[in-house]
């Protein structure tokens, strides 16, 4: 990148047309001077023109030099690009592309991405231009609502709409083990409490709204109310951490709200398109290296279903448990599921069957001395 | 744990971003070549002009005549200067694009790791760029422009280039070669360098259309003028073209049937787009395809299309896998899944009476969130409840 920057600076400062233009101007000046001289004194015409025969070619030569400078600047910048991107020309030409034939699905993914990111105007232009796209009905309405609630929370510090939403979905949220409603109400209490002369209102709020959470959150409610005893010197009280950083609380609660809202729609909290494109950019160097190696050795990879090498992604990019059979080193699949032996060790079904070959009666666990029969192995879901 | 990384290697990471700098560079070169062409022409004109005026003056032309000649030369040069100024403005715009793009790529070098918040932001801008690229390539210019504006990335995308490309592509689909021929004229030397046959194919089409209209005399003249000079490279095609005169547009005889076929226009449109992209250093496929097919595979697991539900979105303890999400699930169906060499499960795995395996800590955490009575646990996937005494330890090696 440094050489690109350096060559770019050179290009911008030196290799541009401004010098050519001023040299063309000088050339025009020569012609105009000659014209002026002839107009003033017609008898000098021959002399003036003879002079032009000397000066104009020299001026043109200068313009040519200016062009050479631009040309060399462009070439040098081009070479700097070549150097930085040298390894990268191959990927676009390879034919490993399962997506070209799926443009409808890609369009759907994009439309849903734009909607969930709140780009409603772009999304609707896109749907006008791209024709019918099969996206879940009401998706736009849902996300419009979500952004209204989020904006109320983030911009106006108004938790009301979020609390109302959580309350209307309390059964589903409870089922997921989500405490969103309580978290929202608790933040409302904290926010009131921190307002100028807000303690009285916070007190009333607690009596009215926090009571319903007693059963599950009594401890936390007691802590919140304990703050009243220290309201004049809250910062040095044991309750300080609860009230320390309401900005962060708003942010956390907004994220939790987004996650729950999307989950109830059956969607992930982050845009899948964003996660996948980011993972793809992280994976590409490895994939390309692999492609180059395989091209070199003229080999393909044995299983078309599986990438030929492991790709390292940041933590947080793993969404499922992974089970790799310790015997065969294969990942288990629906057709080759994980099986648990009575001793609690898990191996893949195919490995188990291979172990059972020969002795139909007992299998010895590969990892402990325990023996069992094939029928005792249980299919598990990891 | 499976292999994971937070390390950001900026140099490697810019694989997708090459066209970002290549395109303005190509446009700058094209801009410069236009300037050069003007200059060649004007320099010759001026030299000849001076030469003639000197000759005439020696031969006794009046000073008035000399003045008139000089005036016309001054006019020409001023016209030349105006053209250069126009090109210089274009150059400045392109330099500005390059500057912003270099700065954008440079930003990546100052990001400490893949888990840093600034990387998230950078990667979102990248996705927006890839989306605009995809929209442009698909011919959805308005959406592309709108998204670029809403995201403030107009300098990082090349809306105008693609819109011009789509326009010419559409003109070919409407059976009109003139715009595309003009484009070939503008890019003559670059096309020659990559041995492009685009212009020849366009000329051939013109010829075919003349024959189709029974304008054989014109067709012959046209082929003499535009096809024959390419004889050393395209002799076979030219012979076929000559033979075409003997066949009716309704012929079933090959290759003449194909030459008359309307599919040839489709072929011209695709050839043009490919040539255009090659010339400007643009990949033939949308960058989004490249990023997504890599990303889908890197994330995909055998569970993502399994008929047995796994614990992906039923509780707050886990977040929904992007591959399992509605947006991408069908799309990822045909890509290979990621390779893993080691298992990766929640710590302290236990098996429930329904043969599902979860981490003990996760189950307990979930039970607290649900407010279950002490000693009870609930399967986050199926919702079944048991006593925690029914849990059995499993060994995942």
mmCIF file of C-alpha atoms in Angstrom, chain B residues 118-352:
data_model
loop_
_atom_site.group_PDB
_atom_site.id
_atom_site.type_symbol
_atom_site.label_atom_id
_atom_site.label_comp_id
_atom_site.label_asym_id
_atom_site.label_seq_id
_atom_site.Cartn_x
_atom_site.Cartn_y
_atom_site.Cartn_z
ATOM 1 C CA UNK B 118 -13.616 -0.513 13.485
ATOM 2 C CA UNK B 119 -13.325 -3.704 11.456
ATOM 3 C CA UNK B 120 -17.064 -4.191 11.741
ATOM 4 C CA UNK B 121 -17.613 -0.719 10.361
ATOM 5 C CA UNK B 122 -15.115 -1.215 7.549
ATOM 6 C CA UNK B 123 -16.624 -4.522 6.607
ATOM 7 C CA UNK B 124 -20.103 -2.984 6.458
ATOM 8 C CA UNK B 125 -18.863 -0.386 4.000
ATOM 9 C CA UNK B 126 -17.316 -3.177 1.988
ATOM 10 C CA UNK B 127 -20.643 -5.019 1.901
ATOM 11 C CA UNK B 128 -22.354 -1.846 0.699
ATOM 12 C CA UNK B 129 -19.767 -1.583 -2.071
ATOM 13 C CA UNK B 130 -20.307 -5.198 -3.068
ATOM 14 C CA UNK B 131 -24.057 -4.682 -3.088
ATOM 15 C CA UNK B 132 -23.796 -1.621 -5.325
ATOM 16 C CA UNK B 133 -21.488 -3.576 -7.636
ATOM 17 C CA UNK B 134 -24.014 -6.396 -7.803
ATOM 18 C CA UNK B 135 -26.950 -4.064 -8.445
ATOM 19 C CA UNK B 136 -25.050 -2.299 -11.225
ATOM 20 C CA UNK B 137 -24.062 -5.527 -12.910
ATOM 21 C CA UNK B 138 -27.646 -6.705 -12.770
ATOM 22 C CA UNK B 139 -28.782 -3.508 -14.464
ATOM 23 C CA UNK B 140 -30.545 -2.011 -11.417
ATOM 24 C CA UNK B 141 -28.963 1.405 -11.771
ATOM 25 C CA UNK B 142 -31.515 3.336 -9.715
ATOM 26 C CA UNK B 143 -31.239 1.018 -6.736
ATOM 27 C CA UNK B 144 -27.470 1.154 -6.980
ATOM 28 C CA UNK B 145 -27.385 4.929 -7.098
ATOM 29 C CA UNK B 146 -29.830 5.250 -4.225
ATOM 30 C CA UNK B 147 -27.967 2.826 -1.986
ATOM 31 C CA UNK B 148 -24.650 4.517 -2.759
ATOM 32 C CA UNK B 149 -26.138 7.890 -1.861
ATOM 33 C CA UNK B 150 -27.817 6.699 1.323
ATOM 34 C CA UNK B 151 -24.544 5.172 2.458
ATOM 35 C CA UNK B 152 -22.383 8.067 1.253
ATOM 36 C CA UNK B 153 -20.062 5.852 -0.771
ATOM 37 C CA UNK B 154 -20.445 7.455 -4.209
ATOM 38 C CA UNK B 155 -16.699 7.849 -4.544
ATOM 39 C CA UNK B 156 -16.095 4.190 -3.801
ATOM 40 C CA UNK B 157 -18.361 2.824 -6.535
ATOM 41 C CA UNK B 158 -18.437 3.252 -10.294
ATOM 42 C CA UNK B 159 -22.043 3.904 -11.123
ATOM 43 C CA UNK B 160 -21.445 5.794 -14.380
ATOM 44 C CA UNK B 161 -19.126 3.215 -15.877
ATOM 45 C CA UNK B 162 -21.607 0.426 -15.323
ATOM 46 C CA UNK B 163 -24.546 2.469 -16.506
ATOM 47 C CA UNK B 164 -22.766 3.194 -19.765
ATOM 48 C CA UNK B 165 -21.951 -0.491 -20.048
ATOM 49 C CA UNK B 166 -25.584 -1.504 -19.480
ATOM 50 C CA UNK B 167 -26.746 1.047 -22.020
ATOM 51 C CA UNK B 168 -24.503 -0.338 -24.742
ATOM 52 C CA UNK B 169 -25.426 -3.888 -23.765
ATOM 53 C CA UNK B 170 -29.104 -2.998 -24.076
ATOM 54 C CA UNK B 171 -28.546 -1.317 -27.442
ATOM 55 C CA UNK B 172 -27.050 -4.565 -28.749
ATOM 56 C CA UNK B 173 -30.017 -6.529 -27.448
ATOM 57 C CA UNK B 174 -32.134 -4.040 -29.390
ATOM 58 C CA UNK B 175 -30.140 -4.934 -32.493
ATOM 59 C CA UNK B 176 -28.216 -1.748 -32.841
ATOM 60 C CA UNK B 177 -24.424 -1.783 -33.186
ATOM 61 C CA UNK B 178 -23.681 1.905 -33.551
ATOM 62 C CA UNK B 179 -23.136 2.733 -29.874
ATOM 63 C CA UNK B 180 -20.943 -0.281 -29.405
ATOM 64 C CA UNK B 181 -18.912 0.544 -32.505
ATOM 65 C CA UNK B 182 -18.356 4.040 -31.169
ATOM 66 C CA UNK B 183 -17.139 2.517 -27.914
ATOM 67 C CA UNK B 184 -14.743 0.284 -29.850
ATOM 68 C CA UNK B 185 -13.437 3.394 -31.592
ATOM 69 C CA UNK B 186 -12.751 5.098 -28.278
ATOM 70 C CA UNK B 187 -10.850 2.102 -27.002
ATOM 71 C CA UNK B 188 -9.154 1.016 -30.179
ATOM 72 C CA UNK B 189 -5.613 0.616 -28.919
ATOM 73 C CA UNK B 190 -6.574 -1.166 -25.692
ATOM 74 C CA UNK B 191 -8.791 -3.561 -27.608
ATOM 75 C CA UNK B 192 -5.954 -4.335 -29.955
ATOM 76 C CA UNK B 193 -3.701 -5.072 -27.023
ATOM 77 C CA UNK B 194 -6.044 -7.746 -25.662
ATOM 78 C CA UNK B 195 -6.671 -9.173 -29.157
ATOM 79 C CA UNK B 196 -10.358 -8.457 -28.942
ATOM 80 C CA UNK B 197 -12.555 -9.658 -31.784
ATOM 81 C CA UNK B 198 -15.493 -7.544 -30.654
ATOM 82 C CA UNK B 199 -15.277 -4.991 -33.440
ATOM 83 C CA UNK B 200 -14.922 -7.649 -36.089
ATOM 84 C CA UNK B 201 -17.997 -9.447 -34.758
ATOM 85 C CA UNK B 202 -19.981 -6.215 -34.850
ATOM 86 C CA UNK B 203 -18.920 -5.557 -38.455
ATOM 87 C CA UNK B 204 -19.861 -9.106 -39.297
ATOM 88 C CA UNK B 205 -23.307 -8.531 -37.855
ATOM 89 C CA UNK B 206 -23.737 -5.390 -39.942
ATOM 90 C CA UNK B 207 -22.816 -7.431 -42.986
ATOM 91 C CA UNK B 208 -25.287 -10.188 -42.069
ATOM 92 C CA UNK B 209 -28.061 -7.613 -41.662
ATOM 93 C CA UNK B 210 -27.360 -6.189 -45.119
ATOM 94 C CA UNK B 211 -27.525 -9.671 -46.631
ATOM 95 C CA UNK B 212 -30.726 -10.369 -44.708
ATOM 96 C CA UNK B 213 -32.235 -7.258 -46.311
ATOM 97 C CA UNK B 214 -31.168 -8.490 -49.775
ATOM 98 C CA UNK B 215 -28.849 -5.509 -50.125
ATOM 99 C CA UNK B 216 -26.138 -7.701 -51.592
ATOM 100 C CA UNK B 217 -24.280 -4.988 -53.432
ATOM 101 C CA UNK B 218 -23.949 -2.887 -50.267
ATOM 102 C CA UNK B 219 -23.030 -5.969 -48.298
ATOM 103 C CA UNK B 220 -20.185 -6.743 -50.646
ATOM 104 C CA UNK B 221 -18.915 -3.185 -50.473
ATOM 105 C CA UNK B 222 -19.193 -3.269 -46.684
ATOM 106 C CA UNK B 223 -17.242 -6.482 -46.435
ATOM 107 C CA UNK B 224 -14.522 -5.095 -48.671
ATOM 108 C CA UNK B 225 -14.226 -2.065 -46.475
ATOM 109 C CA UNK B 226 -14.529 -3.527 -42.982
ATOM 110 C CA UNK B 227 -14.045 -7.282 -43.107
ATOM 111 C CA UNK B 228 -11.372 -7.850 -45.728
ATOM 112 C CA UNK B 229 -8.695 -5.779 -43.892
ATOM 113 C CA UNK B 230 -8.974 -8.339 -41.056
ATOM 114 C CA UNK B 231 -8.183 -11.147 -43.510
ATOM 115 C CA UNK B 232 -5.007 -12.288 -41.805
ATOM 116 C CA UNK B 233 -6.813 -12.933 -38.522
ATOM 117 C CA UNK B 234 -10.328 -13.892 -39.616
ATOM 118 C CA UNK B 235 -9.968 -15.495 -43.014
ATOM 119 C CA UNK B 236 -12.303 -18.387 -42.185
ATOM 120 C CA UNK B 237 -15.059 -16.103 -40.985
ATOM 121 C CA UNK B 238 -14.710 -13.867 -44.002
ATOM 122 C CA UNK B 239 -15.058 -16.835 -46.330
ATOM 123 C CA UNK B 240 -18.168 -17.918 -44.463
ATOM 124 C CA UNK B 241 -19.499 -14.398 -44.785
ATOM 125 C CA UNK B 242 -18.941 -14.474 -48.521
ATOM 126 C CA UNK B 243 -20.733 -17.801 -48.782
ATOM 127 C CA UNK B 244 -23.632 -16.390 -46.776
ATOM 128 C CA UNK B 245 -24.620 -14.436 -49.867
ATOM 129 C CA UNK B 246 -25.713 -17.718 -51.403
ATOM 130 C CA UNK B 247 -28.068 -18.633 -48.545
ATOM 131 C CA UNK B 248 -31.509 -17.347 -47.684
ATOM 132 C CA UNK B 249 -32.219 -16.174 -44.122
ATOM 133 C CA UNK B 250 -34.557 -19.189 -43.836
ATOM 134 C CA UNK B 251 -31.791 -21.698 -44.542
ATOM 135 C CA UNK B 252 -31.408 -24.750 -42.324
ATOM 136 C CA UNK B 253 -27.845 -25.223 -43.461
ATOM 137 C CA UNK B 254 -25.096 -24.683 -40.895
ATOM 138 C CA UNK B 255 -23.197 -22.523 -40.099
ATOM 139 C CA UNK B 256 -25.362 -20.107 -42.093
ATOM 140 C CA UNK B 257 -28.443 -20.781 -40.048
ATOM 141 C CA UNK B 258 -26.571 -19.722 -36.913
ATOM 142 C CA UNK B 259 -25.208 -16.648 -38.620
ATOM 143 C CA UNK B 260 -28.725 -15.492 -39.385
ATOM 144 C CA UNK B 261 -29.965 -16.465 -35.937
ATOM 145 C CA UNK B 262 -31.176 -13.749 -33.576
ATOM 146 C CA UNK B 263 -29.136 -15.444 -30.862
ATOM 147 C CA UNK B 264 -26.120 -13.803 -32.408
ATOM 148 C CA UNK B 265 -27.255 -10.518 -30.825
ATOM 149 C CA UNK B 266 -27.232 -12.166 -27.431
ATOM 150 C CA UNK B 267 -23.728 -13.371 -28.158
ATOM 151 C CA UNK B 268 -22.647 -9.848 -29.108
ATOM 152 C CA UNK B 269 -24.105 -8.420 -25.900
ATOM 153 C CA UNK B 270 -22.254 -10.954 -23.750
ATOM 154 C CA UNK B 271 -19.047 -10.517 -25.714
ATOM 155 C CA UNK B 272 -19.270 -6.781 -25.237
ATOM 156 C CA UNK B 273 -19.802 -7.023 -21.469
ATOM 157 C CA UNK B 274 -16.923 -9.465 -21.082
ATOM 158 C CA UNK B 275 -14.638 -7.310 -23.196
ATOM 159 C CA UNK B 276 -15.662 -4.218 -21.271
ATOM 160 C CA UNK B 277 -14.914 -5.859 -17.915
ATOM 161 C CA UNK B 278 -11.584 -7.255 -19.084
ATOM 162 C CA UNK B 279 -10.544 -3.863 -20.362
ATOM 163 C CA UNK B 280 -11.291 -2.170 -17.048
ATOM 164 C CA UNK B 281 -9.863 -4.896 -14.862
ATOM 165 C CA UNK B 282 -13.270 -5.867 -13.516
ATOM 166 C CA UNK B 283 -13.923 -9.478 -12.534
ATOM 167 C CA UNK B 284 -16.363 -11.303 -14.778
ATOM 168 C CA UNK B 285 -18.577 -12.271 -11.846
ATOM 169 C CA UNK B 286 -20.077 -9.934 -9.268
ATOM 170 C CA UNK B 287 -17.743 -9.567 -6.300
ATOM 171 C CA UNK B 288 -20.681 -10.386 -4.066
ATOM 172 C CA UNK B 289 -20.817 -13.888 -5.590
ATOM 173 C CA UNK B 290 -17.152 -14.386 -4.848
ATOM 174 C CA UNK B 291 -17.441 -13.200 -1.257
ATOM 175 C CA UNK B 292 -20.678 -15.052 -0.612
ATOM 176 C CA UNK B 293 -19.715 -18.411 -2.036
ATOM 177 C CA UNK B 294 -16.579 -18.339 0.080
ATOM 178 C CA UNK B 295 -18.486 -17.133 3.135
ATOM 179 C CA UNK B 296 -21.368 -19.574 2.854
ATOM 180 C CA UNK B 297 -18.931 -22.457 2.741
ATOM 181 C CA UNK B 298 -16.800 -21.177 5.562
ATOM 182 C CA UNK B 299 -19.884 -20.970 7.796
ATOM 183 C CA UNK B 300 -21.872 -23.957 6.632
ATOM 184 C CA UNK B 301 -22.039 -27.060 8.791
ATOM 185 C CA UNK B 302 -23.740 -30.399 8.167
ATOM 186 C CA UNK B 303 -26.420 -29.280 10.655
ATOM 187 C CA UNK B 304 -27.515 -26.325 8.530
ATOM 188 C CA UNK B 305 -29.661 -28.371 6.172
ATOM 189 C CA UNK B 306 -30.395 -31.228 8.525
ATOM 190 C CA UNK B 307 -33.961 -32.369 9.088
ATOM 191 C CA UNK B 308 -33.288 -32.639 12.803
ATOM 192 C CA UNK B 309 -33.562 -29.278 14.464
ATOM 193 C CA UNK B 310 -30.530 -28.256 16.450
ATOM 194 C CA UNK B 311 -30.427 -25.670 19.159
ATOM 195 C CA UNK B 312 -30.004 -22.742 16.893
ATOM 196 C CA UNK B 313 -32.650 -20.180 17.650
ATOM 197 C CA UNK B 314 -34.947 -21.503 20.294
ATOM 198 C CA UNK B 315 -33.460 -19.692 23.248
ATOM 199 C CA UNK B 316 -31.560 -16.572 24.155
ATOM 200 C CA UNK B 317 -28.455 -18.623 24.892
ATOM 201 C CA UNK B 318 -27.620 -19.050 21.225
ATOM 202 C CA UNK B 319 -28.002 -16.863 18.193
ATOM 203 C CA UNK B 320 -29.392 -17.988 14.894
ATOM 204 C CA UNK B 321 -26.884 -19.258 12.384
ATOM 205 C CA UNK B 322 -26.824 -17.078 9.245
ATOM 206 C CA UNK B 323 -26.881 -20.149 7.017
ATOM 207 C CA UNK B 324 -29.997 -21.425 8.801
ATOM 208 C CA UNK B 325 -31.653 -18.022 8.425
ATOM 209 C CA UNK B 326 -34.340 -17.537 5.776
ATOM 210 C CA UNK B 327 -32.156 -15.182 3.771
ATOM 211 C CA UNK B 328 -29.391 -17.632 2.987
ATOM 212 C CA UNK B 329 -30.617 -21.130 3.708
ATOM 213 C CA UNK B 330 -31.673 -22.080 0.186
ATOM 214 C CA UNK B 331 -28.768 -20.233 -1.318
ATOM 215 C CA UNK B 332 -26.281 -22.269 0.694
ATOM 216 C CA UNK B 333 -27.847 -25.599 -0.174
ATOM 217 C CA UNK B 334 -25.369 -26.400 -2.947
ATOM 218 C CA UNK B 335 -22.122 -25.080 -1.537
ATOM 219 C CA UNK B 336 -19.687 -27.368 0.282
ATOM 220 C CA UNK B 337 -19.591 -27.102 4.074
ATOM 221 C CA UNK B 338 -16.593 -26.051 6.115
ATOM 222 C CA UNK B 339 -13.891 -28.486 6.998
ATOM 223 C CA UNK B 340 -13.145 -29.020 10.657
ATOM 224 C CA UNK B 341 -10.503 -31.262 12.158
ATOM 225 C CA UNK B 342 -11.566 -30.978 15.765
ATOM 226 C CA UNK B 343 -14.882 -31.096 17.547
ATOM 227 C CA UNK B 344 -16.200 -27.962 19.088
ATOM 228 C CA UNK B 345 -19.003 -28.220 21.610
ATOM 229 C CA UNK B 346 -20.068 -26.361 24.724
ATOM 230 C CA UNK B 347 -17.926 -27.153 27.781
ATOM 231 C CA UNK B 348 -18.955 -30.038 30.050
ATOM 232 C CA UNK B 349 -21.314 -31.764 27.606
ATOM 233 C CA UNK B 350 -24.175 -33.858 28.975
ATOM 234 C CA UNK B 351 -26.808 -35.944 27.249
ATOM 235 C CA UNK B 352 -30.479 -35.423 27.986
#
